[in-house]
Structure formats: structure tokens, C-alpha cells
Tab-separated table of N, CA and C in Angstrom:
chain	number	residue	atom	x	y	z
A	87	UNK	N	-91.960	-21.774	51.438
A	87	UNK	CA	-92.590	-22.541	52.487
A	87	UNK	C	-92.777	-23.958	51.976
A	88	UNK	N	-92.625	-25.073	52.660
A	88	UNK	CA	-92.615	-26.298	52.306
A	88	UNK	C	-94.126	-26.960	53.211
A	89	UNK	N	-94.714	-27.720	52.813
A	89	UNK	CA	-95.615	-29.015	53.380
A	89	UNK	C	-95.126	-30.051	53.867
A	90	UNK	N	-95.221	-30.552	54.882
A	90	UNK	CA	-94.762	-31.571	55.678
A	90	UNK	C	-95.687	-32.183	56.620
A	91	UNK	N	-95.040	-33.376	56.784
A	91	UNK	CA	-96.851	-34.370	57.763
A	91	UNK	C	-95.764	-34.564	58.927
A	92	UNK	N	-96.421	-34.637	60.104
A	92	UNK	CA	-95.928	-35.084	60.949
A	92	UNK	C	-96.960	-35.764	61.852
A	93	UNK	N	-96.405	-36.758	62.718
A	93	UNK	CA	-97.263	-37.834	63.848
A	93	UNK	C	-96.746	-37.081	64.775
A	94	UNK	N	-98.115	-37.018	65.841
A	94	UNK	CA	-98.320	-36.342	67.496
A	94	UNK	C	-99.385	-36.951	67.877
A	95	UNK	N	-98.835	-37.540	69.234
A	95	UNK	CA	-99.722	-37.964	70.307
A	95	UNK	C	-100.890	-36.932	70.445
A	96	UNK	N	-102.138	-37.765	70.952
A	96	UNK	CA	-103.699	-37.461	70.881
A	96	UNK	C	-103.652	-35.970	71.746
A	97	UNK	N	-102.838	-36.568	73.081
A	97	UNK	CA	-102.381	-35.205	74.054
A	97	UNK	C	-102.209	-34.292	73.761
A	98	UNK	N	-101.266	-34.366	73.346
A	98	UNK	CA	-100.002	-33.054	72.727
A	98	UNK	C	-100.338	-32.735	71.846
A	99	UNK	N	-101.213	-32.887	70.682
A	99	UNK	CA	-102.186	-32.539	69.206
A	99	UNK	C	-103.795	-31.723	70.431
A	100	UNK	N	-104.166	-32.330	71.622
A	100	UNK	CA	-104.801	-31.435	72.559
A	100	UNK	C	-104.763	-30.053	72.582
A	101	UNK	N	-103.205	-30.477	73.305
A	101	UNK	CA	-102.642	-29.155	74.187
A	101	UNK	C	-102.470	-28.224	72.630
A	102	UNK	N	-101.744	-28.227	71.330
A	102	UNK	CA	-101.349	-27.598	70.189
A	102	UNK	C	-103.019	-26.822	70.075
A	103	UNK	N	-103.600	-27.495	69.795
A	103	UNK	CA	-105.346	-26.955	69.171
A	103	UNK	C	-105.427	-26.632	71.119
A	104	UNK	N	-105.414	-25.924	72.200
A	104	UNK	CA	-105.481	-25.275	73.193
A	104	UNK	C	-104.760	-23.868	73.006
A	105	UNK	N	-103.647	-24.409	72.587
A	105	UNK	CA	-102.554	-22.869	72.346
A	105	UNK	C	-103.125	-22.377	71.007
A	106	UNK	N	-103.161	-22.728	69.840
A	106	UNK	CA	-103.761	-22.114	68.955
A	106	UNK	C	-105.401	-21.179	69.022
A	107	UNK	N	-105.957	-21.779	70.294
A	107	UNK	CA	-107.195	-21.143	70.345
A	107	UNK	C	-107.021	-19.933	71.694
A	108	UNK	N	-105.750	-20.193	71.911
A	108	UNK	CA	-105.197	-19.014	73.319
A	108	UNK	C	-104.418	-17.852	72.577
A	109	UNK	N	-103.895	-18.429	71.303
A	109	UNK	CA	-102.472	-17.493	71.088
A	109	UNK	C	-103.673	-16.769	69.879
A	110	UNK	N	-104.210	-17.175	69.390
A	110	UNK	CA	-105.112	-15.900	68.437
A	110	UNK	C	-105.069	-16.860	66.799
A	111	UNK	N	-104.272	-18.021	67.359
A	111	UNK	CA	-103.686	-18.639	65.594
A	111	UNK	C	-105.002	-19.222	64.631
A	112	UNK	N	-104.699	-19.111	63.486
A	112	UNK	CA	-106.052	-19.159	62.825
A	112	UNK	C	-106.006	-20.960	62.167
A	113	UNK	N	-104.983	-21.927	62.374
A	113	UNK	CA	-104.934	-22.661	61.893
A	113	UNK	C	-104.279	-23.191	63.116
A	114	UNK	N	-103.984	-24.987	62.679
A	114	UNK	CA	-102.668	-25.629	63.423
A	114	UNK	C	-101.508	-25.661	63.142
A	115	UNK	N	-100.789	-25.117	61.551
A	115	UNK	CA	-99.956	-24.941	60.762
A	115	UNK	C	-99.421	-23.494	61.473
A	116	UNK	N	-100.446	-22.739	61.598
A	116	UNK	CA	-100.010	-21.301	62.319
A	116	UNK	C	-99.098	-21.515	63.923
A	117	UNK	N	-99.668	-21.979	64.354
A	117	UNK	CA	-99.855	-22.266	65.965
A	117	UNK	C	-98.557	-23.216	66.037
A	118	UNK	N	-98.060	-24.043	65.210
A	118	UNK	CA	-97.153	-24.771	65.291
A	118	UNK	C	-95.608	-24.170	64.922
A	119	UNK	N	-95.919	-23.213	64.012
A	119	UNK	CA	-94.692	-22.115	63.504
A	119	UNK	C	-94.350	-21.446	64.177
A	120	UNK	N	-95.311	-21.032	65.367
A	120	UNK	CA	-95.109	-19.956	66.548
A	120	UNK	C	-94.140	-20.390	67.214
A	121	UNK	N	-94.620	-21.896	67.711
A	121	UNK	CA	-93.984	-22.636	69.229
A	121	UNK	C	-92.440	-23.071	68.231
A	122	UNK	N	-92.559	-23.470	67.124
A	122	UNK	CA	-91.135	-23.751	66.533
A	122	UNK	C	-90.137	-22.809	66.855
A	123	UNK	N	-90.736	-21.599	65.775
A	123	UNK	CA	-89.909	-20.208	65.885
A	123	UNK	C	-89.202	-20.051	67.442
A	124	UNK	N	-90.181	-19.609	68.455
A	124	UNK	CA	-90.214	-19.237	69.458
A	124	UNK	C	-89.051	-20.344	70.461
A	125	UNK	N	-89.654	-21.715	70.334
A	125	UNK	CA	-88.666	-22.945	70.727
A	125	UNK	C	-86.807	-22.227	70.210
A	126	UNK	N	-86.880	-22.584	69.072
A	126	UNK	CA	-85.610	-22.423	68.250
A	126	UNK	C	-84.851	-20.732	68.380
A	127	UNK	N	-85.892	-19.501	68.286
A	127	UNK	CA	-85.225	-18.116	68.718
A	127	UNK	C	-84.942	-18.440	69.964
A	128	UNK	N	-85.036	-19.074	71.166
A	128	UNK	CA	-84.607	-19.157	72.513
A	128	UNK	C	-82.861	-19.641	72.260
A	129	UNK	N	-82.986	-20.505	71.630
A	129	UNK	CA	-81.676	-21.865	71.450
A	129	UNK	C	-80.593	-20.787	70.550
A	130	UNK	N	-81.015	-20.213	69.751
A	130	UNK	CA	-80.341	-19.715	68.589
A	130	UNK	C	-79.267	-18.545	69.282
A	131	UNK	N	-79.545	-17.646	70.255
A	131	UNK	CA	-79.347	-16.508	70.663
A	131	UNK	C	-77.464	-16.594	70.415
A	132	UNK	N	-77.133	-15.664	69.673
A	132	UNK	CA	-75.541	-15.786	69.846
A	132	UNK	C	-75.439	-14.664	71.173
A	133	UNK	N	-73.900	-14.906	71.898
A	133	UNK	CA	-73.699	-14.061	72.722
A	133	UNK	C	-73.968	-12.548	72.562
A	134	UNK	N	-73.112	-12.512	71.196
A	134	UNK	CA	-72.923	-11.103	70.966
A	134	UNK	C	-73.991	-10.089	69.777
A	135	UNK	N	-75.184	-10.974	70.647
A	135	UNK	CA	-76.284	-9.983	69.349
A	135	UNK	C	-76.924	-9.171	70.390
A	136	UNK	N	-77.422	-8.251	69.538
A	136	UNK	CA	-77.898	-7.139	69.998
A	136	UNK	C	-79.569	-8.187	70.868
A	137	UNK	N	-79.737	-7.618	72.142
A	137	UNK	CA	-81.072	-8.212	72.188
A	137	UNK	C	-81.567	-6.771	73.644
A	138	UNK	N	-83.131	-7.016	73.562
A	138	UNK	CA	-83.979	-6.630	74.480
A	138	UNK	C	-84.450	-7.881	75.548
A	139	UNK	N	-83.564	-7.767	77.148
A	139	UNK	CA	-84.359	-8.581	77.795
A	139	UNK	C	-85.379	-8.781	78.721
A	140	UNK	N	-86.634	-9.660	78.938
A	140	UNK	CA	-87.202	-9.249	79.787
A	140	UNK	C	-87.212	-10.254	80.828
A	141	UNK	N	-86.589	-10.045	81.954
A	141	UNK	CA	-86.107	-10.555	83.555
A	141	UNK	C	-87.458	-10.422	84.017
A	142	UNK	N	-87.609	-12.128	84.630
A	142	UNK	CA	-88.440	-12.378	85.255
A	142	UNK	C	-88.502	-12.552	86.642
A	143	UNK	N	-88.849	-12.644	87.684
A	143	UNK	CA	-88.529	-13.172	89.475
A	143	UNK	C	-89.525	-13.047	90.430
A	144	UNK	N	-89.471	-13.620	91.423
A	144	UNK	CA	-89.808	-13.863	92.566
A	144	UNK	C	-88.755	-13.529	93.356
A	145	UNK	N	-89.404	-12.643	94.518
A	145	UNK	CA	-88.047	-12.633	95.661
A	145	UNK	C	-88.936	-12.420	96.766
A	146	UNK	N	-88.066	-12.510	98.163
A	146	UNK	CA	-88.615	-12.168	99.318
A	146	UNK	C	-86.987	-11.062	100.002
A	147	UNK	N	-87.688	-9.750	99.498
A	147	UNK	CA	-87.280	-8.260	99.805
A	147	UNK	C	-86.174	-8.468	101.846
A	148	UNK	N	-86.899	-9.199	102.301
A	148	UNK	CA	-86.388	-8.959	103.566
A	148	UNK	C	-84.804	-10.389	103.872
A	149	UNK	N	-85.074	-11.201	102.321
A	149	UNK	CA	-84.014	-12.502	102.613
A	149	UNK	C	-82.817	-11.581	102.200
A	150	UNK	N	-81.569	-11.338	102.803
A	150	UNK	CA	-80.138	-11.302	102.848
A	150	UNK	C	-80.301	-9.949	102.495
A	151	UNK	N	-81.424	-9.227	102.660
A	151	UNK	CA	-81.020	-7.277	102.199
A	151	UNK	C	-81.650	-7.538	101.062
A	152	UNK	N	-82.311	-7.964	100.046
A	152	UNK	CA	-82.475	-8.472	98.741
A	152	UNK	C	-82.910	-7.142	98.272
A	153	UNK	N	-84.003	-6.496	99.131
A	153	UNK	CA	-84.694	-5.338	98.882
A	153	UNK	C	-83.871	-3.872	98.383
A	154	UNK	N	-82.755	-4.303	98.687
A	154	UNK	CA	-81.460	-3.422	98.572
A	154	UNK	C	-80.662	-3.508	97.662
A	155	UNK	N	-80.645	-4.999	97.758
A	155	UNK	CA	-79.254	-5.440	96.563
A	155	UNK	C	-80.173	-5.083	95.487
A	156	UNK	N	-81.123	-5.709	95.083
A	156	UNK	CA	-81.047	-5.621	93.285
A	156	UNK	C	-81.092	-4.577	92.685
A	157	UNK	N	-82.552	-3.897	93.645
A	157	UNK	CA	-82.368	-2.520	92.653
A	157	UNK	C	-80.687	-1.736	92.553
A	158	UNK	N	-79.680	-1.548	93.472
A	158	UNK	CA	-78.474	-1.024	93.421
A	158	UNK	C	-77.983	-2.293	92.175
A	159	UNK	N	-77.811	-3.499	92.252
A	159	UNK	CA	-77.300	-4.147	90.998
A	159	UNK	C	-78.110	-3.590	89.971
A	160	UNK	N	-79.291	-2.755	89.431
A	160	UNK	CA	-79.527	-2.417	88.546
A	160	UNK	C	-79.268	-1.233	88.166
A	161	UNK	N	-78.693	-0.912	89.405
A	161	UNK	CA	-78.025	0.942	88.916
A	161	UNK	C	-76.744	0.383	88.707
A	162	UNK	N	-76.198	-0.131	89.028
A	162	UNK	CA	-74.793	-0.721	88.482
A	162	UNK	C	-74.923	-0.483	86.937
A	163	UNK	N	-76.360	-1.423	86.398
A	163	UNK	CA	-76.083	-1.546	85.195
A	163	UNK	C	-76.804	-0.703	84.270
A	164	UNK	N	-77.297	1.236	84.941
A	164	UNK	CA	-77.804	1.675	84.651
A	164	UNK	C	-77.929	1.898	83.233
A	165	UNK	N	-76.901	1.713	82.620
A	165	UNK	CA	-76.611	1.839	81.161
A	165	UNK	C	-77.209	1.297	80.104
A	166	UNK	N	-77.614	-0.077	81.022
A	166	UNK	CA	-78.096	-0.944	79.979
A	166	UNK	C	-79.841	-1.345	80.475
A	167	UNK	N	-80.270	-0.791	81.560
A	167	UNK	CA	-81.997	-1.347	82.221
A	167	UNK	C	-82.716	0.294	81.882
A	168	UNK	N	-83.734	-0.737	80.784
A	168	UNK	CA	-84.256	0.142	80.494
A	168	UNK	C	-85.590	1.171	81.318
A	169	UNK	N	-86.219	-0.323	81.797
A	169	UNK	CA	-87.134	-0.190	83.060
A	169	UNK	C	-86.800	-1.462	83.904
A	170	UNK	N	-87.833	-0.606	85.274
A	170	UNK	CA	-88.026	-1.926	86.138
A	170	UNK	C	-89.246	-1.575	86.877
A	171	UNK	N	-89.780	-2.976	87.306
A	171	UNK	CA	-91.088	-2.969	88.299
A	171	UNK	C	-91.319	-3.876	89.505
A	172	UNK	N	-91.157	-3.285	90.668
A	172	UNK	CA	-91.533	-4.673	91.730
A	172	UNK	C	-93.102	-4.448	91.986
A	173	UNK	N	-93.889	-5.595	92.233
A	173	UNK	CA	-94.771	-5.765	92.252
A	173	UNK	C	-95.056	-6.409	94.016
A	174	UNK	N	-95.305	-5.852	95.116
A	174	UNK	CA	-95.241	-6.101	96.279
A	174	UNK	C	-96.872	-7.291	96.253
A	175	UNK	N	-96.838	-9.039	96.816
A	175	UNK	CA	-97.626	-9.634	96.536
A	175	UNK	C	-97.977	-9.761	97.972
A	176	UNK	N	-96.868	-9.677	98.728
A	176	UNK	CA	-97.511	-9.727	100.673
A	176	UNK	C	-96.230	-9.647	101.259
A	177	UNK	N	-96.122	-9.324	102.832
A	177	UNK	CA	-95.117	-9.066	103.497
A	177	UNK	C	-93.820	-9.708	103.278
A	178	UNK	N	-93.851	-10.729	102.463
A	178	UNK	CA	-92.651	-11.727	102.729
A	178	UNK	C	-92.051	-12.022	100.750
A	179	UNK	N	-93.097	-11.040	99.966
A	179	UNK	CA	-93.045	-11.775	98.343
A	179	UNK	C	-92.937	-10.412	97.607
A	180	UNK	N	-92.664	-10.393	96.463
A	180	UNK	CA	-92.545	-9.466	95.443
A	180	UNK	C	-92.205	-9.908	93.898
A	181	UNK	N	-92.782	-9.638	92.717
A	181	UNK	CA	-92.164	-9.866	91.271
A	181	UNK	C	-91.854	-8.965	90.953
A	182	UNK	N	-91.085	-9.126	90.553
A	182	UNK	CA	-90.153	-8.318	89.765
A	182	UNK	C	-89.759	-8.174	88.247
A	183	UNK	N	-89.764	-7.444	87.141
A	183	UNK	CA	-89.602	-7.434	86.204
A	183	UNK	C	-88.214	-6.021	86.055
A	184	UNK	N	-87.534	-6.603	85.192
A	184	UNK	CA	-86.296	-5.429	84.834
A	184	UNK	C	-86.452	-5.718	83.301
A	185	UNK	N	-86.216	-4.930	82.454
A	185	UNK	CA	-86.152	-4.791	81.041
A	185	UNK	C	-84.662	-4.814	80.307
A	186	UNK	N	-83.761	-5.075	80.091
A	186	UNK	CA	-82.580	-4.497	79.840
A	186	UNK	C	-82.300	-4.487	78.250
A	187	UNK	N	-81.501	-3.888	77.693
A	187	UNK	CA	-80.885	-3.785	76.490
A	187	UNK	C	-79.199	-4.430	76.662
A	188	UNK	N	-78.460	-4.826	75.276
A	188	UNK	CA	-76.864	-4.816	75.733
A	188	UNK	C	-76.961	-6.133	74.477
A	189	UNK	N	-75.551	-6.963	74.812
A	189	UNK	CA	-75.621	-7.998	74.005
A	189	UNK	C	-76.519	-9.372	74.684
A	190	UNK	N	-76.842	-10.481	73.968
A	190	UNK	CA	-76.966	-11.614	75.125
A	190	UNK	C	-76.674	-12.186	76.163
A	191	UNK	N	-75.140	-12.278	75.760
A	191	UNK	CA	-74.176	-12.585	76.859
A	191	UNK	C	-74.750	-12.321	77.994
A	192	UNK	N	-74.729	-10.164	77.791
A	192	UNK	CA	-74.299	-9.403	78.981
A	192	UNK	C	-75.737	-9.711	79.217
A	193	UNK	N	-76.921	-9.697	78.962
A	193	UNK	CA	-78.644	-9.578	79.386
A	193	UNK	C	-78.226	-10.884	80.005
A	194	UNK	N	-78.164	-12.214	79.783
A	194	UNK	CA	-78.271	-13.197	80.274
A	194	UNK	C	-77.116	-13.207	81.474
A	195	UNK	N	-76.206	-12.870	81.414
A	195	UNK	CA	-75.086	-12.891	82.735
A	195	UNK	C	-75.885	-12.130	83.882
A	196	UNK	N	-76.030	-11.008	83.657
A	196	UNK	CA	-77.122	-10.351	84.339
A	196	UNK	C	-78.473	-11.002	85.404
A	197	UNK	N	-79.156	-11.707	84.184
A	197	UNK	CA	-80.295	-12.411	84.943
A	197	UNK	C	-79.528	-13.624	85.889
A	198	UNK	N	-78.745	-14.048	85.401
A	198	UNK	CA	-78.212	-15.382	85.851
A	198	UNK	C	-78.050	-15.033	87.236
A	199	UNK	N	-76.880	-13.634	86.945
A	199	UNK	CA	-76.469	-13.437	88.899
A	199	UNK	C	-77.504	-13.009	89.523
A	200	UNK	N	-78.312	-12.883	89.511
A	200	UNK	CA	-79.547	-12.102	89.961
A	200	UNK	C	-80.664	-13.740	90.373
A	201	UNK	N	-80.699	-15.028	89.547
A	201	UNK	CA	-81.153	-15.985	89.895
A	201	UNK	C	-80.272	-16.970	90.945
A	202	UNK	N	-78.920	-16.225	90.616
A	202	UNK	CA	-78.328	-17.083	91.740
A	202	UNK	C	-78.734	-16.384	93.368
A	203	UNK	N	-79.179	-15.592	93.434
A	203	UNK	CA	-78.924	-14.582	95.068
A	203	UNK	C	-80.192	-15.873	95.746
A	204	UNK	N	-79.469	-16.223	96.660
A	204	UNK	CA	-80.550	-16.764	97.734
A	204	UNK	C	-81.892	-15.700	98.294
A	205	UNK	N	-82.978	-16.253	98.017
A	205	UNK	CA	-84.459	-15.528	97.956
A	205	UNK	C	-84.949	-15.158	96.715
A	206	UNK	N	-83.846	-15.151	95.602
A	206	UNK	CA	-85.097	-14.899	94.005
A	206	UNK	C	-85.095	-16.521	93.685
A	207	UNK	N	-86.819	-16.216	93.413
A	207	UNK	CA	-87.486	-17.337	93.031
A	207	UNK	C	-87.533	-17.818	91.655
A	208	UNK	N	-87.937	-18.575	90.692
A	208	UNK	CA	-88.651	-18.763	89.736
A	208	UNK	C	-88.143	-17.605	88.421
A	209	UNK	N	-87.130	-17.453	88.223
A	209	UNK	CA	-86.012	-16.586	87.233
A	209	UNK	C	-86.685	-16.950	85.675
A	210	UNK	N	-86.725	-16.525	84.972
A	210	UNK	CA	-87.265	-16.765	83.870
A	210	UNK	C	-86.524	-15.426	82.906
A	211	UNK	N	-85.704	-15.414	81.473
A	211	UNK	CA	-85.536	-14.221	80.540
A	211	UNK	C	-85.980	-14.767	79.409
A	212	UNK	N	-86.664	-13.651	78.671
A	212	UNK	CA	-86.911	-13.642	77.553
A	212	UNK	C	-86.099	-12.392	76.878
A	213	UNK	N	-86.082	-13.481	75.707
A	213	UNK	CA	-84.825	-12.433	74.831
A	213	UNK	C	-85.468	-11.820	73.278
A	214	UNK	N	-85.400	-10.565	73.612
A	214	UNK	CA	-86.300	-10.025	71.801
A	214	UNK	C	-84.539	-9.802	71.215
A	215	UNK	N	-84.757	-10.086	70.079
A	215	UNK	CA	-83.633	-9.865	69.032
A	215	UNK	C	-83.490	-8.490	68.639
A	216	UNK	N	-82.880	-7.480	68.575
A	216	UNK	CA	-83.046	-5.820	68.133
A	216	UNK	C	-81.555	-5.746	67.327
A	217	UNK	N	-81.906	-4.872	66.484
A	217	UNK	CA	-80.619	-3.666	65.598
A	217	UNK	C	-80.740	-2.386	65.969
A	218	UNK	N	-80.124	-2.045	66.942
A	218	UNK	CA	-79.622	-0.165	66.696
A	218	UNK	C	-79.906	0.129	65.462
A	219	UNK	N	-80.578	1.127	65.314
A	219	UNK	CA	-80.423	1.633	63.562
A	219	UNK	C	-80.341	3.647	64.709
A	220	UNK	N	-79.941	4.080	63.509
A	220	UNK	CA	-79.292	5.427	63.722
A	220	UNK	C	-79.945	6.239	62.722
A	221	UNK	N	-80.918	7.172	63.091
A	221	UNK	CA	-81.534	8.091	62.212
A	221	UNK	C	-81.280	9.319	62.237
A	222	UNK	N	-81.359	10.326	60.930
A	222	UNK	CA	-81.514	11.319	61.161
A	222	UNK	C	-82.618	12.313	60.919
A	223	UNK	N	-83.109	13.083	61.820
A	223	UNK	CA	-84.320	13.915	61.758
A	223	UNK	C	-84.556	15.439	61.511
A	224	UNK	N	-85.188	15.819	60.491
A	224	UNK	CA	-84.873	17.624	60.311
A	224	UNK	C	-86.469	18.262	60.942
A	225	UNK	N	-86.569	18.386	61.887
A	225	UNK	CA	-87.771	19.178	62.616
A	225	UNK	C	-87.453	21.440	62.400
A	226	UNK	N	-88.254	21.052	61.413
A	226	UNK	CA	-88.336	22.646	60.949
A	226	UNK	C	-86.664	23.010	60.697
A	227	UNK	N	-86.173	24.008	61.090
A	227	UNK	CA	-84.533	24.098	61.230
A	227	UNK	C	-83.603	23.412	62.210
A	228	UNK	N	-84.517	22.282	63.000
A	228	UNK	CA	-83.340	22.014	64.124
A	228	UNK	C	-82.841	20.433	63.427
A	229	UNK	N	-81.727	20.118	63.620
A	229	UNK	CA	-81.592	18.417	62.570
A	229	UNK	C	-81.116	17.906	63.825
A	230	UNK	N	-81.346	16.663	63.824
A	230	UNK	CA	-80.583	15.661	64.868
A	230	UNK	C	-80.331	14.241	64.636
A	231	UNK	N	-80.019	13.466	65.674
A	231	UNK	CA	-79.819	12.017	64.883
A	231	UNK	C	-80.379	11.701	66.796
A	232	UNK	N	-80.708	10.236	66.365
A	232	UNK	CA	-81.169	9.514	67.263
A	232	UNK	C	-81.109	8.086	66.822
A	233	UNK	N	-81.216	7.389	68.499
A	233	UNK	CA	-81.598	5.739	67.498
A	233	UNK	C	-82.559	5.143	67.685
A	234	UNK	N	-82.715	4.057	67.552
A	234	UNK	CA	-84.385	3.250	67.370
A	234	UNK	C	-83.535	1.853	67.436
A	235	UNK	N	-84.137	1.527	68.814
A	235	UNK	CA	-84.046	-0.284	68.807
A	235	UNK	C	-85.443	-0.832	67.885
A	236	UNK	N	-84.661	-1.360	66.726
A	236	UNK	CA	-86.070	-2.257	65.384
A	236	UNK	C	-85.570	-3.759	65.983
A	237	UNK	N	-87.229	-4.258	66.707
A	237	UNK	CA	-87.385	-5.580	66.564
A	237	UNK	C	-86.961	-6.617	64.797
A	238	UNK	N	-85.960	-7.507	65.593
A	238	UNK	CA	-85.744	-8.431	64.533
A	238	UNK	C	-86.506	-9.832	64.494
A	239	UNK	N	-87.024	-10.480	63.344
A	239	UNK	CA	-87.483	-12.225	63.179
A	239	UNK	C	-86.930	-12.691	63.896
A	240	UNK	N	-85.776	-12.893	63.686
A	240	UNK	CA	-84.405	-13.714	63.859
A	240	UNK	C	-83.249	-12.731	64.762
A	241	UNK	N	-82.494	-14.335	65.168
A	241	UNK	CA	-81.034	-13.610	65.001
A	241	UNK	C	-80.395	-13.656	64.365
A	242	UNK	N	-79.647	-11.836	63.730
A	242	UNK	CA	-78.833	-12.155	62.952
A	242	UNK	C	-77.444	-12.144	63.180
A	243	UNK	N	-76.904	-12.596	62.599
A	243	UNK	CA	-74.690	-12.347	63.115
A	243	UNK	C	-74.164	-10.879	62.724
């Protein structure tokens, strides 16, 4: 770990000591590593890494069938959505959250067509970094293997 000084406006040194007293951080050194990390894991994402995404939206269920299309676009991609939730806000609104697994690419191609449909609002993905790992388990005489998506720091290649 290195020490370093940096200059920030009175504001924005505000808003930093606001998020540090929101996000749980015990310092400004803490609180600043978060928003780095977090800034830079967004930017970093290669296509083809393993990731967990979480799809964000706004829609109105009754614009172009919408209420129809997505969930069927998510059985399309049953393979890869792990969950999903609409959240009904009034006759005309709904959020929506879908979870998916796959590479970046495919999580982000995904959200993308889904932000393009006329009536989803306010699209937002967040991307967790994961490794398949492949275990094996001996429960009394029965053995099996299974896998485990392990959250990663980083992305790795």
C-alpha cells in the first residue's frame, strides 16, 4: 500500500466524508478506496469474464406488451437468470430486477436489449466478478460434485 496526498474541492471532500459516514467506512482513506475500486471494477470488466449481473429498470407493463415481452426474453435466457422480481409501483409502473450469471459480454448484451425496448426506464447493471469453482462432496456414502459461483476482488483474465 502506498501514501499519497491529493487536492479536492471543499464540495466533493463534503460529499466523500457523506459517503464514508453512509457506506460504514471508518476513515477517508477507506471511503476513497471503495469509490476507486468500485469506479475502476465498472471500467475494467473484460467481455469474457465470468460475472454475476444485477439488472436494474423501470417499465410501464401495458407500453408495447412489455408485461409479456420481458419476462418470455428471460425464459429465452433461462440458462443464464438466476432470479427475477417485478415490483408493481401503480397501474401504469413496475421495477424490475433480473439477476443473471454468463460472461459480461452476454450479462451486458442482455441488459442493453432490454434498455433499448420503448417503456423500460432508468436501466442500470451492476456487475459482481465470479469463478465457477467445481467441488467435490462425500455425504456419508453418497459422493457428488457441484459448483459454487466464489465472488472475486477483481477481474481476472
Amino acid at each position: 500500500m502506498q501514501r499519497i496526498t491529493i487536492t479536492i474541492e471543499d464540495d466533493l471532500l463534503a460529499a466523500l466524508d457523506g459517503f464514508m459516514a453512509r457506506s460504514g467506512a471508518s476513515n477517508r482513506s477507506e471511503a476513497l478506496r471503495d469509490l476507486v475500486r468500485r469506479g475502476l471494477l465498472a471500467e475494467d470488466a473484460p467481455d469474457g469474464s465470468e460475472c454475476v449481473g444485477v439488472i436494474t429498470y423501470a417499465l410501464d407493463p401495458s407500453q408495447r406488451d412489455l408485461g409479456r415481452a420481458v419476462p418470455e426474453s428471460r425464459q429465452r435466457h433461462h440458462d443464464t437468470t438466476i432470479a427475477a422480481l417485478s415490483v408493481p409501483l401503480d397501474h401504469h409502473a413496475a421495477v424490475e430486477v433480473a439477476v443473471m450469471r454468463g460472461t459480461v459480454g452476454s450479462v451486458q448484451a442482455y441488459a442493453n436489449s432490454l434498455f433499448l425496448q420503448r417503456g423500460v426506464l432508468h436501466g442500470q447493471t451492476a456487475l459482481i466478478p465470479v469463478k465457477t469453482e467445481i467441488e467435490f462432496h462425500l455425504h456419508g456414502t453418497r459422493a457428488h460434485t457441484h459448483e459454487h459461483l466464489r465472488v472475486q476482488d477483481r477481474w481476472k483474465p
